XYZ file of C-alpha atoms in Angstrom:
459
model
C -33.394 90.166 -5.278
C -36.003 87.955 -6.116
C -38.924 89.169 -8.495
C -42.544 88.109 -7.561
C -43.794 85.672 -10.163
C -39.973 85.660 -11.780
C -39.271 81.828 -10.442
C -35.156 82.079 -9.558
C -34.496 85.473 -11.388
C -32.405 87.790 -9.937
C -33.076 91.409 -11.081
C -29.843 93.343 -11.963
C -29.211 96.666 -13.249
C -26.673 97.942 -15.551
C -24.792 100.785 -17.150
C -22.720 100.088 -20.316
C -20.494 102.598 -21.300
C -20.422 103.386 -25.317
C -17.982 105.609 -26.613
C -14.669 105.091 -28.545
C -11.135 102.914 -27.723
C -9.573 106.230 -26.400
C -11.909 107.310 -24.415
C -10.972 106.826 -20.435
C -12.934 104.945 -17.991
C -12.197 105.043 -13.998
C -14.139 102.674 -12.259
C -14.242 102.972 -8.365
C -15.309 99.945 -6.023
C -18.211 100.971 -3.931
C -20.413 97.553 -4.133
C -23.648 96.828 -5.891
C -24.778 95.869 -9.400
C -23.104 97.815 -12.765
C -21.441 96.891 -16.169
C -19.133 98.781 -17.881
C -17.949 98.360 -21.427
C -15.854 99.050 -24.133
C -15.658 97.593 -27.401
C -13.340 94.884 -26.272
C -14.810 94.934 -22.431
C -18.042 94.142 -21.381
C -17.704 92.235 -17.980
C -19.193 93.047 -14.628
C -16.957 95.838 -12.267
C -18.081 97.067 -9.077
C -19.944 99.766 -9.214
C -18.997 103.637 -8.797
C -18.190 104.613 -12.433
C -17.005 107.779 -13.574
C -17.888 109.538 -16.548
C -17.882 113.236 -17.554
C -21.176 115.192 -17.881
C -20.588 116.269 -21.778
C -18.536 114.013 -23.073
C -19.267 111.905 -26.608
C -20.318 108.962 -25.294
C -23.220 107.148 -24.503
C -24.130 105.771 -20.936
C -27.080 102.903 -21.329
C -28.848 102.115 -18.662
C -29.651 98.116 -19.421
C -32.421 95.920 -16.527
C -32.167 92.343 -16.765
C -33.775 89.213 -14.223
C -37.252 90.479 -14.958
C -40.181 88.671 -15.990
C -41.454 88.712 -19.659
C -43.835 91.749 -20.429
C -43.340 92.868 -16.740
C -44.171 96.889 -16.015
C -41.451 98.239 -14.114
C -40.345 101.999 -12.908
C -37.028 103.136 -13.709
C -35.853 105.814 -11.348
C -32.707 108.505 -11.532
C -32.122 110.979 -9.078
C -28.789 113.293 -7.173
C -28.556 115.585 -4.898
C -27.013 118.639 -5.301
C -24.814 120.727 -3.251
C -27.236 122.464 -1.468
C -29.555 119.324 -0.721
C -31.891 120.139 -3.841
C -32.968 116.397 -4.883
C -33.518 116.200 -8.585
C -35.072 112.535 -10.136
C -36.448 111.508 -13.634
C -38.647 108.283 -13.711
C -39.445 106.312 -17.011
C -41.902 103.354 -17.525
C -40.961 100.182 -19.406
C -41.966 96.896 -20.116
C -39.482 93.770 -20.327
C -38.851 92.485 -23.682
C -39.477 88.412 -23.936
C -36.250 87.500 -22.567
C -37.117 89.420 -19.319
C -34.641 92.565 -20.149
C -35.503 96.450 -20.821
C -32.322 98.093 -22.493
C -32.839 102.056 -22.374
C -30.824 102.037 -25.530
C -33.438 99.999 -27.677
C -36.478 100.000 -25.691
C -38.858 102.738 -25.306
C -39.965 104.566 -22.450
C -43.949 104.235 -22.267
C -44.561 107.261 -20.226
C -43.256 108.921 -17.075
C -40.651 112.207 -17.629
C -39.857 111.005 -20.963
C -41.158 108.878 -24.095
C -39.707 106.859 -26.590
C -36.310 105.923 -27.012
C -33.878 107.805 -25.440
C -30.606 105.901 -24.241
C -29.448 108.866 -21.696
C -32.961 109.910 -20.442
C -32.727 109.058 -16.970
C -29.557 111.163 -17.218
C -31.035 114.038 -19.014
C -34.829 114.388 -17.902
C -33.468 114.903 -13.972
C -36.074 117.576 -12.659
C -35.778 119.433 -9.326
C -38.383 118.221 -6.754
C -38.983 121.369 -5.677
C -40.234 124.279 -7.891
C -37.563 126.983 -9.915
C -34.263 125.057 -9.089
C -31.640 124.906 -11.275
C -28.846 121.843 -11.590
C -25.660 123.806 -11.265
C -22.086 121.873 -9.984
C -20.441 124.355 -8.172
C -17.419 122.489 -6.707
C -16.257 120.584 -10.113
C -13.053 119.789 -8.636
C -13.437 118.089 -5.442
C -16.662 115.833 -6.147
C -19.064 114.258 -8.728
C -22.578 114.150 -8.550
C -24.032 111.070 -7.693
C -26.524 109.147 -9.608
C -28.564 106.941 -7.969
C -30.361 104.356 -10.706
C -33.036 102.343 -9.089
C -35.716 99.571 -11.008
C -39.104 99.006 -9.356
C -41.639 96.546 -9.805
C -44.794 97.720 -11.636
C -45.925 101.570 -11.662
C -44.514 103.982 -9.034
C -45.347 107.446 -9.046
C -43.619 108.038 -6.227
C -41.115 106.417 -3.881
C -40.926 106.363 -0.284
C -38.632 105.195 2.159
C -41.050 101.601 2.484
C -40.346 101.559 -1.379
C -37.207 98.686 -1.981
C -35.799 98.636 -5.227
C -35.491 95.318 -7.640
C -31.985 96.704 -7.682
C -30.487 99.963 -7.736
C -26.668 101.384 -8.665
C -24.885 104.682 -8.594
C -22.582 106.608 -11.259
C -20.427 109.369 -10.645
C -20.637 111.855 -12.878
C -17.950 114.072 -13.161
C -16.777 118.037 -14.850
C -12.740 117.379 -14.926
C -11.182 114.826 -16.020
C -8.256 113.190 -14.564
C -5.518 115.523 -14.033
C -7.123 118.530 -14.890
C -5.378 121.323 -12.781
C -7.599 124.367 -11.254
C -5.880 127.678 -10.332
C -7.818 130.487 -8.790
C -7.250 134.038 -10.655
C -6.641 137.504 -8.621
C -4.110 139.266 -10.683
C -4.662 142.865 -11.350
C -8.408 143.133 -11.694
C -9.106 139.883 -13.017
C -10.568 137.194 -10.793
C -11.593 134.168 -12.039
C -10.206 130.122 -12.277
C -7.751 128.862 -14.476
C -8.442 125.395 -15.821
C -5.961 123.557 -17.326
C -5.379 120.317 -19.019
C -3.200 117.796 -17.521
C 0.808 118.263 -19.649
C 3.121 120.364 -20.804
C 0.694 122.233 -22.911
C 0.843 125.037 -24.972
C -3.078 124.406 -24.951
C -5.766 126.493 -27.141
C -6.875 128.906 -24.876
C -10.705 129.968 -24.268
C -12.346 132.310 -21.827
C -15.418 131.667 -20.720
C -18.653 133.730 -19.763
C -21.805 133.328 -18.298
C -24.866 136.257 -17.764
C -27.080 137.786 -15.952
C -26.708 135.889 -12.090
C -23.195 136.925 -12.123
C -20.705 135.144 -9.844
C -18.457 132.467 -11.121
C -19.348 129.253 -13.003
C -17.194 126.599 -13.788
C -18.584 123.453 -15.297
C -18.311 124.585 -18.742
C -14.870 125.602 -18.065
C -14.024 122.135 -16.558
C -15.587 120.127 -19.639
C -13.543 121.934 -21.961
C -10.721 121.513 -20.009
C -11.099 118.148 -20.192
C -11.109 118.111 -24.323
C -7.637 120.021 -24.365
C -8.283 123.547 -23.603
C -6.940 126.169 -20.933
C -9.913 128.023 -19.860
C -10.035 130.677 -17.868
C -13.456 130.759 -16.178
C -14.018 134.285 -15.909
C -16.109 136.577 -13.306
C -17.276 139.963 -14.319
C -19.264 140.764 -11.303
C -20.977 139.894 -7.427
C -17.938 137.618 -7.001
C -15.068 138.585 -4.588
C -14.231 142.024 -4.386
C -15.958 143.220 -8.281
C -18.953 145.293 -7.873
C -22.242 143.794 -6.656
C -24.207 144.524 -9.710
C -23.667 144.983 -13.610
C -23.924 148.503 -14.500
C -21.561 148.866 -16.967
C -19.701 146.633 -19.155
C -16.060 147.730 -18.889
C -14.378 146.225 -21.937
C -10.715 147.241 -20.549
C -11.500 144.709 -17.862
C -11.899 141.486 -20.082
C -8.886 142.657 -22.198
C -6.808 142.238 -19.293
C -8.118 139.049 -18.532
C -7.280 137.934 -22.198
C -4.347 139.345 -22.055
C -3.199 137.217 -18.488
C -4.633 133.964 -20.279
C -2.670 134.936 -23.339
C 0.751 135.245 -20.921
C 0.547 131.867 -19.323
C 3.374 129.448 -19.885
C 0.924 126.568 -21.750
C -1.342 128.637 -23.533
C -0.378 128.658 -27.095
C -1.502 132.069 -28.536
C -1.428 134.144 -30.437
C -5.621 134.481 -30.322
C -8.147 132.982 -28.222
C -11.881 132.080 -28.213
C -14.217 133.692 -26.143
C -17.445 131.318 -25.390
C -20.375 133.195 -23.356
C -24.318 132.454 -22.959
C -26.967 135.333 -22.327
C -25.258 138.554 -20.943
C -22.098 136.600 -21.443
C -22.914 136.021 -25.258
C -23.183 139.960 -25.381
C -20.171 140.331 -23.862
C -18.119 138.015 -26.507
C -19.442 139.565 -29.097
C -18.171 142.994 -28.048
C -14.727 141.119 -27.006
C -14.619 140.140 -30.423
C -15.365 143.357 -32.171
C -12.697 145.071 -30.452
C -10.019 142.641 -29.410
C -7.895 141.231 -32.021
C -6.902 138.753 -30.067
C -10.019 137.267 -29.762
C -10.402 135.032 -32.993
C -13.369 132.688 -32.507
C -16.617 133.462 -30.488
C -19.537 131.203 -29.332
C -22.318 132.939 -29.039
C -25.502 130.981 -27.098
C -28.952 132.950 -26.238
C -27.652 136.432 -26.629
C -28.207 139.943 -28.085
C -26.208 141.893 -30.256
C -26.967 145.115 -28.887
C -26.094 146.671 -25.396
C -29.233 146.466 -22.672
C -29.476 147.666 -19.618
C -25.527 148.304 -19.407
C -23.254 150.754 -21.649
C -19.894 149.420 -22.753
C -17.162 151.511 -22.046
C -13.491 151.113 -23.837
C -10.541 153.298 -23.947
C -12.443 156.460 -23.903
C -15.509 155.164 -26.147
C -18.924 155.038 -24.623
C -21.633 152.666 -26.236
C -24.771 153.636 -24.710
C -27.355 151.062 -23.755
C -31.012 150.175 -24.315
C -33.459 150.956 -21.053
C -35.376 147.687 -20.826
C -39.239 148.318 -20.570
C -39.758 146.367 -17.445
C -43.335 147.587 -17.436
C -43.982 144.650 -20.184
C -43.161 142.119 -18.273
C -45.590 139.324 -17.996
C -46.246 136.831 -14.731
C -46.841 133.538 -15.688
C -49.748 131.305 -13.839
C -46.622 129.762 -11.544
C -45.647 133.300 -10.663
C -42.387 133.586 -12.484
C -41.417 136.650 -14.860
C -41.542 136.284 -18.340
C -38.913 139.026 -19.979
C -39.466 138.396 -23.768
C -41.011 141.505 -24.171
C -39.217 143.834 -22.344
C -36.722 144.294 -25.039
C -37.221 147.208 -27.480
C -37.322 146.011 -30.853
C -33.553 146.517 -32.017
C -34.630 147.524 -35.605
C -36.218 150.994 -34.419
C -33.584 153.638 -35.670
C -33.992 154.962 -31.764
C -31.433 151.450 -31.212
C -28.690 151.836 -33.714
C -26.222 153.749 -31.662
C -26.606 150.469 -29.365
C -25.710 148.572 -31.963
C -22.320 146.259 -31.031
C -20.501 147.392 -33.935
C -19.843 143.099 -35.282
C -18.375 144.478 -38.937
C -15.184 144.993 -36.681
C -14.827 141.288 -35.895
C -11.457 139.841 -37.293
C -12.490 136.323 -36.271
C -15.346 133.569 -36.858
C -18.385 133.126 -34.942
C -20.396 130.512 -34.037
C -23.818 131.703 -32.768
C -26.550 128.966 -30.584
C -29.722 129.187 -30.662
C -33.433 128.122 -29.121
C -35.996 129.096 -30.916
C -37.833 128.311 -27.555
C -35.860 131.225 -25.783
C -38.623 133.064 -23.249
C -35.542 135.297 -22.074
C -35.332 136.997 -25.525
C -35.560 136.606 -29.397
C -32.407 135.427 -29.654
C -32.755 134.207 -33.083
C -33.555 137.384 -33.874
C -30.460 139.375 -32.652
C -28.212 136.330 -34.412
C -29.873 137.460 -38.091
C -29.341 141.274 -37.193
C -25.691 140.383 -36.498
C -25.195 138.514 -39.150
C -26.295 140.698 -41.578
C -23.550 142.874 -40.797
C -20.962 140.129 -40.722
C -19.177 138.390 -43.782
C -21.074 135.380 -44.850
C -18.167 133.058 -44.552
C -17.410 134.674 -40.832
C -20.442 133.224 -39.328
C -22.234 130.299 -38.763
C -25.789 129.837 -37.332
C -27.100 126.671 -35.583
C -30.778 127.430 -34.741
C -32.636 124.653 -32.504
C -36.640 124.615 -32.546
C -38.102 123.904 -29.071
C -34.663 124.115 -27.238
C -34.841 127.381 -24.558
C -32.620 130.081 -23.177
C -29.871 127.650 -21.455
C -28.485 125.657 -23.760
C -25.755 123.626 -21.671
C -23.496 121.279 -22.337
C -25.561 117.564 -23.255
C -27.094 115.796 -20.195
C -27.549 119.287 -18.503
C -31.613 118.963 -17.555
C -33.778 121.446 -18.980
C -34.307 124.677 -16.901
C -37.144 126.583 -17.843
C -37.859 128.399 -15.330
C -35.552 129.283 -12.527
C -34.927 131.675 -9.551
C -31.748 134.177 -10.750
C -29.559 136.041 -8.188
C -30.888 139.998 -7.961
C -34.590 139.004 -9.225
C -37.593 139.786 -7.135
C -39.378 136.668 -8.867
C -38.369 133.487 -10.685
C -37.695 133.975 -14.822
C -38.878 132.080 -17.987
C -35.976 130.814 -19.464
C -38.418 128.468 -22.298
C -37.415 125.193 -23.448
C -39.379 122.038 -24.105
C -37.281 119.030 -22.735
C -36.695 116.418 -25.676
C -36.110 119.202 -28.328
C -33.662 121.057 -25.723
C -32.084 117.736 -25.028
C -31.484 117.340 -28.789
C -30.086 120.865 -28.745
C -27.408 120.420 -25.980
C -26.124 117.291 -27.580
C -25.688 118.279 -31.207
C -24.666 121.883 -29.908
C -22.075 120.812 -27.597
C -20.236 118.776 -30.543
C -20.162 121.408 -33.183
C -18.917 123.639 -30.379
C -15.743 121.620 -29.571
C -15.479 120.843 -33.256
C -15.205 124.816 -33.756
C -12.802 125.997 -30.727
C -10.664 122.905 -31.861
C -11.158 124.302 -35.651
C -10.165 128.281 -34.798
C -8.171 127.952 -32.127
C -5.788 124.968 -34.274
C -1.941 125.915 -35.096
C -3.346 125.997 -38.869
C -4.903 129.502 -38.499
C -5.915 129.664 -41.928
C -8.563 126.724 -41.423
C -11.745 128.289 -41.948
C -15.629 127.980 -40.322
């Protein structure tokens, strides 16, 4: 397409792919303008490229066929599976030869500034208010991204709005031949992810909080990188109880113990990776199951709120929260930081998860942004009990409550399954998007570290 005042350019948009020789690339042919490339590939392929949401590389988002010095709108957006559209928009001007390359240029203004080679990717925002980007269905489809360049400043789009020229990526939570298998055995329900072979594979189990229900997309990334993870439900999902009001610790030892017994998991321990209520709950999985050997730990507490743990005849009792501190913010949402009683009152010790117990290694995650809780906090109180070389702390200024795997966008505030009101999670968007991607690495880097044949590696 033509650009006014451009003479014969044609305006084309890109998406290079940089990451390593090994790394996979499956392009589809579904029309329109997109490069891929690897080191020894950089020609034009139709577009429709896959690439998984977390993985180490680098998608660059590259405009050429523009005028010198010319303003243009760069535009992202999805849909997700319930219709909720989500965009990012940055502003750029062309470079003298006409081009504006994500990867070296920076982004004027718009949902992002400055350089930032993924921010289309990782700015998305919901257009309407307390949504949260979650892929529920990572299996059977990607989400598409639809990239779009306009000419000059656009604030917003509309229909009558044409593009310069636009592309899509898929973006994708399995790679190829990742296997799912849906888990009702005993009491356990759940999904099995598995890695495409013969296996044995490291095995993981992983947790999420406080909405309950099942959530797979972590699961399905680390599937992809060579574990089997068993994406585990603890409550309103199926036929387990509606709400949490317990935490029955018998439960997730059977469901470590069925992961354990599979045919390509290669034992004998495991690693247990939770956020919020979930962290809570892998940190009492690891201070009572020896089989659990490394924990990640994102956003959690240390001690048991709202819900008593219960194990083979022990009873842990739990924290009331003090709902009556609860503030409402200006947008009507529920900020929880201060419902928490501080955990270093004397009333709190018996609620103390009892971490000296812990055979393995943790890793614990944290925003220092966190509006949920002081998470930061409940890591030092743990740690303090722990052997120094049994922990390690990775403590993110200006990243919030849901640290996700990198190119997940911010949520900081969000409705939640079971609340009256929307909550605060916190988070300011370039520090959390820092967060997510160094996080995510040093959290493969430790399952693969713990969870390796050489047991005696250590943290």
């Amino acid at each position: 397409m033509s650009v006014p005042g451009a003479g014969l350019r044609t305006t084309q948009i890109y998406i290079f792919f940089i990451k390593s020789k090994e790394e996979l690339l499956w392009p589809r042919l579904q029309g329109g303008f997109c490069t891929s490339g690897l080191t020894e590939h950089r020609g034009p392929l139709p577009l429709g490229l896959h690439f998984l949401w977390g993985r180490p590389c680098m998608v660059q988002v590259v405009v050429s066929g523009l005028a010198p010095s010319q303003l243009v709108t760069l535009r992202a957006w999805l849909t997700d599976e319930h219709g909720e559209r989500f965009q990012a928009r940055a502003f750029y001007r062309s470079d003298e030869e006409g081009t504006v390359d994500a990867g070296r240029h920076a982004a004027l203004g718009g949902n992002y500034t400055g350089v930032w080679p993924m921010g289309l990717f990782w700015f998305l925002q919901p257009d309407s208010l307390f949504k949260r980007l979650v892929k529920r269905d990572v299996m059977g489809s990607p989400f598409l991204v639809h990239l779009e360049v306009f000419d000059g400043l656009r604030l917003v789009s509309g229909q009558q709005d044409n593009p310069l020229a636009a592309c899509t990526a898929e973006r994708w939570y399995v790679g190829p031949g990742v296997q799912r298998v849906p888990i009702r055995e005993g009491r356990v329900r759940g999904a099995l992810l598995l890695p495409p072979g013969p296996g044995p594979f490291p095995a993981v189990i992983d947790l999420f909080g406080g909405a309950g229900g099942l959530i797979e997309f972590r699961a399905g990334l680390l599937a992809s990188r060579g574990f089997a993870v068993l994406a585990l439900a603890f409550f309103a999902y199926e036929d387990l109880p509606k709400g949490l009001t317990q935490l029955d610790l018998d439960y997730f030892e059977e469901a470590a113990e069925l992961l354990l017994q599979h045919p390509k998991v290669r034992g004998p321990g495991l690693g247990v990776i939770g956020v919020s209520k979930g962290a809570e709950v892998a940190l009492a999985m690891a201070s009572f199951l020896p089989q659990v050997v490394a924990t990640v730990w994102i956003n959690g507490t240390s001690f048991l709120y709202g819900n008593p743990l219960l194990y083979k005849g022990l009873r842990i009792p739990s924290i009331p929260y003090q709902t009556e501190r609860m503030l409402f913010t200006e947008l009507g949402a529920m900020d929880n930081s201060a419902i928490f009683t501080d955990p270093r009152s004397p009333a709190c010790s018996a609620s103390a998860i009892p971490v000296e117990k812990i055979q393995g290694k943790v890793l614990f995650v944290v925003g220092e942004a966190d509006r949920s809780f002081n998470s930061k906090l409940f890591a030092q109180l743990a740690m303090e009990r722990l052997p120094q070389d049994a922990y390690r702390l990775l403590s993110y200024p200006g990243a919030g409550h849901l640290i996700e795997p990198p190119g997940s966008p911010l949520c900081s505030i969000s409705s939640l399954r079971g609340s009256p009101l929307p909550v605060v999670w916190g988070g300011e968007p370039e520090p959390h998007a820092r967060a997510q991607q160094q996080s995510w690495q040093e959290i493969v880097q430790f399952l693969e570290l713990q969870l390796s044949p050489a047991l005696a590696i250590k943290l």
